[in-house]
Amino acid sequence: MAWIRKNLGKTLAAFVLVWLAGCATWVSLPTKPQLGQLAEGEQSVPIGFEDPAVQANRIASQANAIAYRQGIAASIGAVTGILTLLSAVAAAIYARAAAGESRRSADIAQQALVAGERAWISVHVTPEGPLKLLPHGGLSLEIGVHIKNIGKTPALNVYTDVDEIHLGLVNPPERAGAFAKSKRVVNTTASRLLLPDQQYVRLWIPGAEGATNEFPLFPVLVGCVTYQILPDGTLHQTAFAMMITRKDESELLSYEPGIEIPQEQLEFLHVAGAFAD
């Protein structure tokens, strides 16, 4: 279909040229004597005295001229019919393309309207207690997930999930994306309705295992908030990925069993992997 739309103009132009050439050829044909008329230079011969062979040749020549004219006229008629058909096909194709563009424009306008009027969830994460460095390589930290509907319509079945704290080398975007995907389901038992401009705090205590004192700690925290929007109830998510560090950058976060780092000294830095759809 795309090839037809692209090359239809060239095809129509070629047929028009053929049609015009046929018309010009037909118009420029020399006038031939009709049956029963004398050609230029012929002399009238009384009936019965003309050589039969000459008479037969003259009649055949006149018949050929008439047939030739009729053939040209038929060809012009056929080309005209083809051009008419192609014009109708072109009109149908362009009408269909215009209808498709209209539908796409309407869909884009509808999407823009929904995006401007739908619920949008923003997330802010803060430490709500000290970071505890437990024996046997464990970490524990209470956090607050601050959730707010910054959209214009209610968010339905809003619920929060936080993954365990990841230590060592981890790819935050990959980890956050995989975790959010695993939680992309409707939760009607542990969720709530969130009206526009309404907010609440969800407390969470994620932990970690496998910390050692051989290397500095670079704990990464990932989580997501899943919810539905009006009017069709489609699922959406706001995911976050953060690195837990000390506010004083000169002090690296290292594992010392039994030590607690006060929340005033902790800082959550946003890293790649966060998204809102």
PDB file of C-alpha atoms in Angstrom:
ATOM      1  CA  MET A   1       0.000   0.000   0.000  1.00  0.00           C
ATOM      2  CA  ALA A   2       2.842   2.386   0.806  1.00  0.00           C
ATOM      3  CA  TRP A   3       4.486   1.640  -2.573  1.00  0.00           C
ATOM      4  CA  ILE A   4       1.216   2.403  -4.381  1.00  0.00           C
ATOM      5  CA  ARG A   5       0.829   5.732  -2.584  1.00  0.00           C
ATOM      6  CA  LYS A   6       4.448   6.593  -3.347  1.00  0.00           C
ATOM      7  CA  ASN A   7       4.418   5.670  -7.060  1.00  0.00           C
ATOM      8  CA  LEU A   8       0.800   6.286  -8.015  1.00  0.00           C
ATOM      9  CA  GLY A   9       1.536   9.812  -9.224  1.00  0.00           C
ATOM     10  CA  LYS A  10       4.263   8.600 -11.590  1.00  0.00           C
ATOM     11  CA  THR A  11       2.003   5.840 -12.937  1.00  0.00           C
ATOM     12  CA  LEU A  12      -0.851   8.244 -13.581  1.00  0.00           C
ATOM     13  CA  ALA A  13       1.512  10.666 -15.313  1.00  0.00           C
ATOM     14  CA  ALA A  14       2.770   7.891 -17.602  1.00  0.00           C
ATOM     15  CA  PHE A  15      -0.756   6.882 -18.551  1.00  0.00           C
ATOM     16  CA  VAL A  16      -1.688  10.503 -19.232  1.00  0.00           C
ATOM     17  CA  LEU A  17       1.302  10.850 -21.569  1.00  0.00           C
ATOM     18  CA  VAL A  18       0.309   7.661 -23.396  1.00  0.00           C
ATOM     19  CA  TRP A  19      -3.254   8.894 -23.693  1.00  0.00           C
ATOM     20  CA  LEU A  20      -2.158  12.283 -25.038  1.00  0.00           C
ATOM     21  CA  ALA A  21       0.205  10.619 -27.524  1.00  0.00           C
ATOM     22  CA  GLY A  22      -2.621   8.398 -28.744  1.00  0.00           C
ATOM     23  CA  CYS A  23      -4.899  11.382 -29.177  1.00  0.00           C
ATOM     24  CA  ALA A  24      -2.209  13.280 -31.086  1.00  0.00           C
ATOM     25  CA  THR A  25      -1.579  10.295 -33.345  1.00  0.00           C
ATOM     26  CA  TRP A  26      -5.263   9.900 -34.073  1.00  0.00           C
ATOM     27  CA  VAL A  27      -5.723  13.586 -34.841  1.00  0.00           C
ATOM     28  CA  SER A  28      -2.649  13.719 -37.101  1.00  0.00           C
ATOM     29  CA  LEU A  29      -3.693  10.776 -39.280  1.00  0.00           C
ATOM     30  CA  PRO A  30      -4.119  11.808 -42.935  1.00  0.00           C
ATOM     31  CA  THR A  31      -7.641  11.874 -44.194  1.00  0.00           C
ATOM     32  CA  LYS A  32      -8.263   8.785 -46.310  1.00  0.00           C
ATOM     33  CA  PRO A  33     -11.012   8.450 -48.868  1.00  0.00           C
ATOM     34  CA  GLN A  34     -14.137   6.748 -47.672  1.00  0.00           C
ATOM     35  CA  LEU A  35     -15.709   3.827 -49.433  1.00  0.00           C
ATOM     36  CA  GLY A  36     -17.190   4.976 -52.720  1.00  0.00           C
ATOM     37  CA  GLN A  37     -15.096   8.195 -52.884  1.00  0.00           C
ATOM     38  CA  LEU A  38     -12.245   8.909 -55.320  1.00  0.00           C
ATOM     39  CA  ALA A  39      -8.782   9.409 -53.944  1.00  0.00           C
ATOM     40  CA  GLU A  40      -6.778  12.437 -55.024  1.00  0.00           C
ATOM     41  CA  GLY A  41      -5.410  11.939 -58.601  1.00  0.00           C
ATOM     42  CA  GLU A  42      -7.872   9.166 -59.454  1.00  0.00           C
ATOM     43  CA  GLN A  43     -10.005   9.476 -62.559  1.00  0.00           C
ATOM     44  CA  SER A  44     -13.589   8.458 -62.753  1.00  0.00           C
ATOM     45  CA  VAL A  45     -14.045   5.195 -64.586  1.00  0.00           C
ATOM     46  CA  PRO A  46     -17.468   4.084 -65.717  1.00  0.00           C
ATOM     47  CA  ILE A  47     -18.915   1.191 -63.761  1.00  0.00           C
ATOM     48  CA  GLY A  48     -18.097  -2.062 -65.415  1.00  0.00           C
ATOM     49  CA  PHE A  49     -14.902  -0.758 -67.079  1.00  0.00           C
ATOM     50  CA  GLU A  50     -12.635  -0.576 -63.939  1.00  0.00           C
ATOM     51  CA  ASP A  51     -10.086  -3.309 -63.603  1.00  0.00           C
ATOM     52  CA  PRO A  52     -11.468  -5.726 -60.931  1.00  0.00           C
ATOM     53  CA  ALA A  53      -8.026  -6.094 -59.288  1.00  0.00           C
ATOM     54  CA  VAL A  54      -7.632  -2.321 -58.967  1.00  0.00           C
ATOM     55  CA  GLN A  55     -11.139  -1.997 -57.619  1.00  0.00           C
ATOM     56  CA  ALA A  56     -10.530  -4.744 -55.012  1.00  0.00           C
ATOM     57  CA  ASN A  57      -7.246  -3.144 -53.957  1.00  0.00           C
ATOM     58  CA  ARG A  58      -8.905   0.255 -53.558  1.00  0.00           C
ATOM     59  CA  ILE A  59     -11.750  -1.162 -51.489  1.00  0.00           C
ATOM     60  CA  ALA A  60      -9.309  -3.108 -49.265  1.00  0.00           C
ATOM     61  CA  SER A  61      -7.191   0.022 -48.720  1.00  0.00           C
ATOM     62  CA  GLN A  62     -10.232   2.022 -47.696  1.00  0.00           C
ATOM     63  CA  ALA A  63     -11.375  -0.762 -45.335  1.00  0.00           C
ATOM     64  CA  ASN A  64      -7.922  -0.871 -43.716  1.00  0.00           C
ATOM     65  CA  ALA A  65      -8.017   2.891 -43.160  1.00  0.00           C
ATOM     66  CA  ILE A  66     -11.416   2.654 -41.491  1.00  0.00           C
ATOM     67  CA  ALA A  67     -10.278  -0.253 -39.290  1.00  0.00           C
ATOM     68  CA  TYR A  68      -7.126   1.651 -38.332  1.00  0.00           C
ATOM     69  CA  ARG A  69      -9.158   4.663 -37.239  1.00  0.00           C
ATOM     70  CA  GLN A  70     -11.521   2.460 -35.271  1.00  0.00           C
ATOM     71  CA  GLY A  71      -8.573   0.717 -33.556  1.00  0.00           C
ATOM     72  CA  ILE A  72      -7.059   4.042 -32.505  1.00  0.00           C
ATOM     73  CA  ALA A  73     -10.427   5.197 -31.166  1.00  0.00           C
ATOM     74  CA  ALA A  74     -10.821   1.934 -29.213  1.00  0.00           C
ATOM     75  CA  SER A  75      -7.303   2.291 -27.761  1.00  0.00           C
ATOM     76  CA  ILE A  76      -8.002   5.845 -26.635  1.00  0.00           C
ATOM     77  CA  GLY A  77     -11.239   4.658 -25.036  1.00  0.00           C
ATOM     78  CA  ALA A  78      -9.416   1.853 -23.217  1.00  0.00           C
ATOM     79  CA  VAL A  79      -6.707   4.206 -21.917  1.00  0.00           C
ATOM     80  CA  THR A  80      -9.383   6.656 -20.793  1.00  0.00           C
ATOM     81  CA  GLY A  81     -11.123   3.846 -18.909  1.00  0.00           C
ATOM     82  CA  ILE A  82      -7.873   2.799 -17.230  1.00  0.00           C
ATOM     83  CA  LEU A  83      -7.172   6.400 -16.208  1.00  0.00           C
ATOM     84  CA  THR A  84     -10.669   6.692 -14.770  1.00  0.00           C
ATOM     85  CA  LEU A  85     -10.181   3.469 -12.799  1.00  0.00           C
ATOM     86  CA  LEU A  86      -6.769   4.577 -11.518  1.00  0.00           C
ATOM     87  CA  SER A  87      -8.199   7.935 -10.488  1.00  0.00           C
ATOM     88  CA  ALA A  88     -10.907   6.155  -8.494  1.00  0.00           C
ATOM     89  CA  VAL A  89      -8.314   3.871  -6.860  1.00  0.00           C
ATOM     90  CA  ALA A  90      -6.107   6.862  -6.031  1.00  0.00           C
ATOM     91  CA  ALA A  91      -9.045   8.704  -4.491  1.00  0.00           C
ATOM     92  CA  ALA A  92      -9.894   5.652  -2.362  1.00  0.00           C
ATOM     93  CA  ILE A  93      -6.273   5.213  -1.228  1.00  0.00           C
ATOM     94  CA  TYR A  94      -5.851   8.846  -0.259  1.00  0.00           C
ATOM     95  CA  ALA A  95      -9.234   8.871   1.477  1.00  0.00           C
ATOM     96  CA  ARG A  96      -8.188   5.829   3.496  1.00  0.00           C
ATOM     97  CA  ALA A  97      -4.827   7.422   4.337  1.00  0.00           C
ATOM     98  CA  ALA A  98      -6.578  10.624   5.421  1.00  0.00           C
ATOM     99  CA  ALA A  99      -8.942   8.613   7.614  1.00  0.00           C
ATOM    100  CA  GLY A 100      -5.957   6.834   9.182  1.00  0.00           C
ATOM    101  CA  GLU A 101      -4.225  10.138   9.907  1.00  0.00           C
ATOM    102  CA  SER A 102      -7.429  11.462  11.451  1.00  0.00           C
ATOM    103  CA  ARG A 103      -7.662   8.416  13.710  1.00  0.00           C
ATOM    104  CA  ARG A 104      -4.020   8.773  14.746  1.00  0.00           C
ATOM    105  CA  SER A 105      -4.531  12.460  15.509  1.00  0.00           C
ATOM    106  CA  ALA A 106      -7.594  11.617  17.578  1.00  0.00           C
ATOM    107  CA  ASP A 107      -5.650   8.914  19.466  1.00  0.00           C
ATOM    108  CA  ILE A 108      -2.792  11.329  20.208  1.00  0.00           C
ATOM    109  CA  ALA A 109      -5.248  13.954  21.424  1.00  0.00           C
ATOM    110  CA  GLN A 110      -6.956  11.355  23.630  1.00  0.00           C
ATOM    111  CA  GLN A 111      -3.618  10.221  25.077  1.00  0.00           C
ATOM    112  CA  ALA A 112      -2.643  13.821  25.800  1.00  0.00           C
ATOM    113  CA  LEU A 113      -5.990  14.388  27.515  1.00  0.00           C
ATOM    114  CA  VAL A 114      -5.589  11.257  29.645  1.00  0.00           C
ATOM    115  CA  ALA A 115      -1.975  12.146  30.535  1.00  0.00           C
ATOM    116  CA  GLY A 116      -3.058  15.623  31.629  1.00  0.00           C
ATOM    117  CA  GLU A 117      -6.022  14.447  33.700  1.00  0.00           C
ATOM    118  CA  ARG A 118      -4.880  11.070  35.080  1.00  0.00           C
ATOM    119  CA  ALA A 119      -3.381  10.236  38.470  1.00  0.00           C
ATOM    120  CA  TRP A 120       0.396  10.512  38.845  1.00  0.00           C
ATOM    121  CA  ILE A 121       2.240   9.128  41.879  1.00  0.00           C
ATOM    122  CA  SER A 122       5.417  10.781  43.147  1.00  0.00           C
ATOM    123  CA  VAL A 123       7.713   9.003  45.608  1.00  0.00           C
ATOM    124  CA  HIS A 124      10.217  10.383  48.109  1.00  0.00           C
ATOM    125  CA  VAL A 125      12.236   8.075  50.392  1.00  0.00           C
ATOM    126  CA  THR A 126      13.801   9.122  53.710  1.00  0.00           C
ATOM    127  CA  PRO A 127      15.622   7.287  56.526  1.00  0.00           C
ATOM    128  CA  GLU A 128      13.411   6.917  59.598  1.00  0.00           C
ATOM    129  CA  GLY A 129      15.978   5.362  61.904  1.00  0.00           C
ATOM    130  CA  PRO A 130      19.657   4.433  62.184  1.00  0.00           C
ATOM    131  CA  LEU A 131      21.394   2.074  59.806  1.00  0.00           C
ATOM    132  CA  LYS A 132      22.160  -0.972  61.930  1.00  0.00           C
ATOM    133  CA  LEU A 133      25.203  -3.089  61.065  1.00  0.00           C
ATOM    134  CA  LEU A 134      24.249  -6.487  62.433  1.00  0.00           C
ATOM    135  CA  PRO A 135      26.462  -9.484  63.171  1.00  0.00           C
ATOM    136  CA  HIS A 136      27.101 -12.061  60.461  1.00  0.00           C
ATOM    137  CA  GLY A 137      27.037  -9.463  57.675  1.00  0.00           C
ATOM    138  CA  GLY A 138      23.514  -8.136  58.148  1.00  0.00           C
ATOM    139  CA  LEU A 139      22.151  -4.618  57.639  1.00  0.00           C
ATOM    140  CA  SER A 140      18.833  -3.188  58.755  1.00  0.00           C
ATOM    141  CA  LEU A 141      17.294   0.217  58.158  1.00  0.00           C
ATOM    142  CA  GLU A 142      13.825   1.673  58.672  1.00  0.00           C
ATOM    143  CA  ILE A 143      12.750   3.913  55.813  1.00  0.00           C
ATOM    144  CA  GLY A 144       9.731   6.034  55.013  1.00  0.00           C
ATOM    145  CA  VAL A 145       8.258   5.913  51.512  1.00  0.00           C
ATOM    146  CA  HIS A 146       6.387   9.204  51.028  1.00  0.00           C
ATOM    147  CA  ILE A 147       3.673   8.720  48.403  1.00  0.00           C
ATOM    148  CA  LYS A 148       1.658  11.574  46.878  1.00  0.00           C
ATOM    149  CA  ASN A 149      -0.894  11.793  44.086  1.00  0.00           C
ATOM    150  CA  ILE A 150       0.171  14.828  42.049  1.00  0.00           C
ATOM    151  CA  GLY A 151      -2.374  14.121  39.298  1.00  0.00           C
ATOM    152  CA  LYS A 152      -5.934  15.375  38.817  1.00  0.00           C
ATOM    153  CA  THR A 153      -7.940  12.179  39.367  1.00  0.00           C
ATOM    154  CA  PRO A 154      -7.888   9.492  42.091  1.00  0.00           C
ATOM    155  CA  ALA A 155      -5.323   6.694  42.033  1.00  0.00           C
ATOM    156  CA  LEU A 156      -6.852   3.275  42.682  1.00  0.00           C
ATOM    157  CA  ASN A 157      -5.390   0.296  44.578  1.00  0.00           C
ATOM    158  CA  VAL A 158      -2.144   2.072  45.477  1.00  0.00           C
ATOM    159  CA  TYR A 159       0.399  -0.192  47.142  1.00  0.00           C
ATOM    160  CA  THR A 160       4.134  -0.171  47.842  1.00  0.00           C
ATOM    161  CA  ASP A 161       6.871  -2.780  47.504  1.00  0.00           C
ATOM    162  CA  VAL A 162      10.500  -2.426  48.610  1.00  0.00           C
ATOM    163  CA  ASP A 163      13.208  -4.916  47.715  1.00  0.00           C
ATOM    164  CA  GLU A 164      16.009  -5.992  50.025  1.00  0.00           C
ATOM    165  CA  ILE A 165      19.092  -3.806  50.207  1.00  0.00           C
ATOM    166  CA  HIS A 166      21.618  -4.896  47.575  1.00  0.00           C
ATOM    167  CA  LEU A 167      25.316  -4.886  48.373  1.00  0.00           C
ATOM    168  CA  GLY A 168      28.339  -5.071  46.126  1.00  0.00           C
ATOM    169  CA  LEU A 169      28.258  -4.598  42.385  1.00  0.00           C
ATOM    170  CA  VAL A 170      24.661  -4.224  41.230  1.00  0.00           C
ATOM    171  CA  ASN A 171      23.081  -2.657  38.141  1.00  0.00           C
ATOM    172  CA  PRO A 172      20.388  -0.332  39.587  1.00  0.00           C
ATOM    173  CA  PRO A 173      18.389   0.162  36.337  1.00  0.00           C
ATOM    174  CA  GLU A 174      18.325  -3.561  35.644  1.00  0.00           C
ATOM    175  CA  ARG A 175      17.475  -4.435  39.236  1.00  0.00           C
ATOM    176  CA  ALA A 176      14.784  -1.755  39.582  1.00  0.00           C
ATOM    177  CA  GLY A 177      13.201  -2.716  36.251  1.00  0.00           C
ATOM    178  CA  ALA A 178      13.118  -6.427  37.087  1.00  0.00           C
ATOM    179  CA  PHE A 179      11.702  -5.797  40.568  1.00  0.00           C
ATOM    180  CA  ALA A 180       8.982  -3.446  39.294  1.00  0.00           C
ATOM    181  CA  LYS A 181       8.025  -5.919  36.568  1.00  0.00           C
ATOM    182  CA  SER A 182       7.611  -8.697  39.142  1.00  0.00           C
ATOM    183  CA  LYS A 183       5.223  -6.470  41.140  1.00  0.00           C
ATOM    184  CA  ARG A 184       3.127  -5.241  38.209  1.00  0.00           C
ATOM    185  CA  VAL A 185      -0.152  -6.803  39.335  1.00  0.00           C
ATOM    186  CA  VAL A 186      -3.368  -5.467  40.851  1.00  0.00           C
ATOM    187  CA  ASN A 187      -3.370  -5.662  44.647  1.00  0.00           C
ATOM    188  CA  THR A 188      -6.820  -5.248  46.187  1.00  0.00           C
ATOM    189  CA  THR A 189      -6.017  -6.504  49.705  1.00  0.00           C
ATOM    190  CA  ALA A 190      -3.111  -4.297  50.844  1.00  0.00           C
ATOM    191  CA  SER A 191      -3.822  -1.188  48.795  1.00  0.00           C
ATOM    192  CA  ARG A 192      -5.691   2.080  49.197  1.00  0.00           C
ATOM    193  CA  LEU A 193      -7.369   4.916  47.330  1.00  0.00           C
ATOM    194  CA  LEU A 194      -5.333   8.092  46.947  1.00  0.00           C
ATOM    195  CA  LEU A 195      -7.153  11.295  45.991  1.00  0.00           C
ATOM    196  CA  PRO A 196      -5.502  14.203  44.134  1.00  0.00           C
ATOM    197  CA  ASP A 197      -2.992  16.084  46.356  1.00  0.00           C
ATOM    198  CA  GLN A 198      -3.401  13.437  49.050  1.00  0.00           C
ATOM    199  CA  GLN A 199      -0.290  11.776  50.487  1.00  0.00           C
ATOM    200  CA  TYR A 200       0.777   9.242  53.086  1.00  0.00           C
ATOM    201  CA  VAL A 201       3.942   7.581  54.408  1.00  0.00           C
ATOM    202  CA  ARG A 202       4.562   3.858  54.164  1.00  0.00           C
ATOM    203  CA  LEU A 203       7.143   2.608  56.685  1.00  0.00           C
ATOM    204  CA  TRP A 204       9.389  -0.251  55.644  1.00  0.00           C
ATOM    205  CA  ILE A 205      12.373  -2.096  57.142  1.00  0.00           C
ATOM    206  CA  PRO A 206      14.449  -3.625  54.357  1.00  0.00           C
ATOM    207  CA  GLY A 207      17.473  -5.689  55.254  1.00  0.00           C
ATOM    208  CA  ALA A 208      20.595  -7.113  53.654  1.00  0.00           C
ATOM    209  CA  GLU A 209      22.942 -10.034  54.089  1.00  0.00           C
ATOM    210  CA  GLY A 210      26.513 -10.678  53.054  1.00  0.00           C
ATOM    211  CA  ALA A 211      28.250  -7.500  54.209  1.00  0.00           C
ATOM    212  CA  THR A 212      31.982  -7.766  54.907  1.00  0.00           C
ATOM    213  CA  ASN A 213      34.649  -5.386  56.145  1.00  0.00           C
ATOM    214  CA  GLU A 214      36.917  -6.096  53.181  1.00  0.00           C
ATOM    215  CA  PHE A 215      35.450  -3.352  51.009  1.00  0.00           C
ATOM    216  CA  PRO A 216      33.414  -0.177  51.562  1.00  0.00           C
ATOM    217  CA  LEU A 217      29.657  -0.684  51.391  1.00  0.00           C
ATOM    218  CA  PHE A 218      27.602   0.720  48.534  1.00  0.00           C
ATOM    219  CA  PRO A 219      24.094  -0.427  49.463  1.00  0.00           C
ATOM    220  CA  VAL A 220      21.418   0.127  46.812  1.00  0.00           C
ATOM    221  CA  LEU A 221      17.732   0.366  47.668  1.00  0.00           C
ATOM    222  CA  VAL A 222      15.040  -0.234  45.020  1.00  0.00           C
ATOM    223  CA  GLY A 223      11.257  -0.292  45.206  1.00  0.00           C
ATOM    224  CA  CYS A 224       8.081   0.739  43.439  1.00  0.00           C
ATOM    225  CA  VAL A 225       4.534   1.975  43.901  1.00  0.00           C
ATOM    226  CA  THR A 226       1.896   0.308  41.715  1.00  0.00           C
ATOM    227  CA  TYR A 227      -1.566   1.770  41.096  1.00  0.00           C
ATOM    228  CA  GLN A 228      -4.465   1.990  38.664  1.00  0.00           C
ATOM    229  CA  ILE A 229      -5.873   5.060  36.945  1.00  0.00           C
ATOM    230  CA  LEU A 230      -9.287   6.154  35.737  1.00  0.00           C
ATOM    231  CA  PRO A 231     -11.225   5.636  33.556  1.00  0.00           C
ATOM    232  CA  ASP A 232     -10.036   2.235  32.312  1.00  0.00           C
ATOM    233  CA  GLY A 233      -8.124   0.960  35.351  1.00  0.00           C
ATOM    234  CA  THR A 234      -4.788   0.498  33.554  1.00  0.00           C
ATOM    235  CA  LEU A 235      -1.767  -0.311  35.723  1.00  0.00           C
ATOM    236  CA  HIS A 236       1.018   2.217  36.248  1.00  0.00           C
ATOM    237  CA  GLN A 237       4.130   2.341  38.400  1.00  0.00           C
ATOM    238  CA  THR A 238       6.583   4.752  39.951  1.00  0.00           C
ATOM    239  CA  ALA A 239       9.901   3.035  40.677  1.00  0.00           C
ATOM    240  CA  PHE A 240      12.868   4.334  42.649  1.00  0.00           C
ATOM    241  CA  ALA A 241      16.537   3.361  42.937  1.00  0.00           C
ATOM    242  CA  MET A 242      18.778   4.937  45.578  1.00  0.00           C
ATOM    243  CA  MET A 243      22.221   4.494  47.036  1.00  0.00           C
ATOM    244  CA  ILE A 244      22.602   4.767  50.812  1.00  0.00           C
ATOM    245  CA  THR A 245      25.642   6.864  51.772  1.00  0.00           C
ATOM    246  CA  ARG A 246      26.943   9.103  54.505  1.00  0.00           C
ATOM    247  CA  LYS A 247      26.287  12.817  54.196  1.00  0.00           C
ATOM    248  CA  ASP A 248      29.958  13.400  54.921  1.00  0.00           C
ATOM    249  CA  GLU A 249      31.521  12.122  51.712  1.00  0.00           C
ATOM    250  CA  SER A 250      34.919  11.864  53.402  1.00  0.00           C
ATOM    251  CA  GLU A 251      33.634   8.923  55.473  1.00  0.00           C
ATOM    252  CA  LEU A 252      32.925   5.793  53.471  1.00  0.00           C
ATOM    253  CA  LEU A 253      30.204   3.452  54.591  1.00  0.00           C
ATOM    254  CA  SER A 254      32.011   0.385  55.921  1.00  0.00           C
ATOM    255  CA  TYR A 255      30.856  -2.699  57.749  1.00  0.00           C
ATOM    256  CA  GLU A 256      31.537  -2.637  61.500  1.00  0.00           C
ATOM    257  CA  PRO A 257      29.358  -5.170  63.336  1.00  0.00           C
ATOM    258  CA  GLY A 258      27.324  -3.699  66.170  1.00  0.00           C
ATOM    259  CA  ILE A 259      27.665  -0.122  64.941  1.00  0.00           C
ATOM    260  CA  GLU A 260      24.625   2.067  64.297  1.00  0.00           C
ATOM    261  CA  ILE A 261      24.871   5.053  61.977  1.00  0.00           C
ATOM    262  CA  PRO A 262      22.355   7.752  63.001  1.00  0.00           C
ATOM    263  CA  GLN A 263      19.776   8.723  60.410  1.00  0.00           C
ATOM    264  CA  GLU A 264      21.021  12.325  60.539  1.00  0.00           C
ATOM    265  CA  GLN A 265      24.263  11.129  58.967  1.00  0.00           C
ATOM    266  CA  LEU A 266      22.559   9.127  56.225  1.00  0.00           C
ATOM    267  CA  GLU A 267      21.714  10.319  52.744  1.00  0.00           C
ATOM    268  CA  PHE A 268      19.803   8.687  49.905  1.00  0.00           C
ATOM    269  CA  LEU A 269      21.197   9.508  46.473  1.00  0.00           C
ATOM    270  CA  HIS A 270      19.059   8.921  43.396  1.00  0.00           C
ATOM    271  CA  VAL A 271      20.729   6.653  40.853  1.00  0.00           C
ATOM    272  CA  ALA A 272      19.710   5.474  37.387  1.00  0.00           C
ATOM    273  CA  GLY A 273      16.755   3.119  37.308  1.00  0.00           C
ATOM    274  CA  ALA A 274      13.895   5.285  38.558  1.00  0.00           C
ATOM    275  CA  PHE A 275      10.901   5.739  36.257  1.00  0.00           C
ATOM    276  CA  ALA A 276       7.235   6.722  36.226  1.00  0.00           C
ATOM    277  CA  ASP A 277       4.916   5.405  33.518  1.00  0.00           C
TER     278      ASP A 277
END
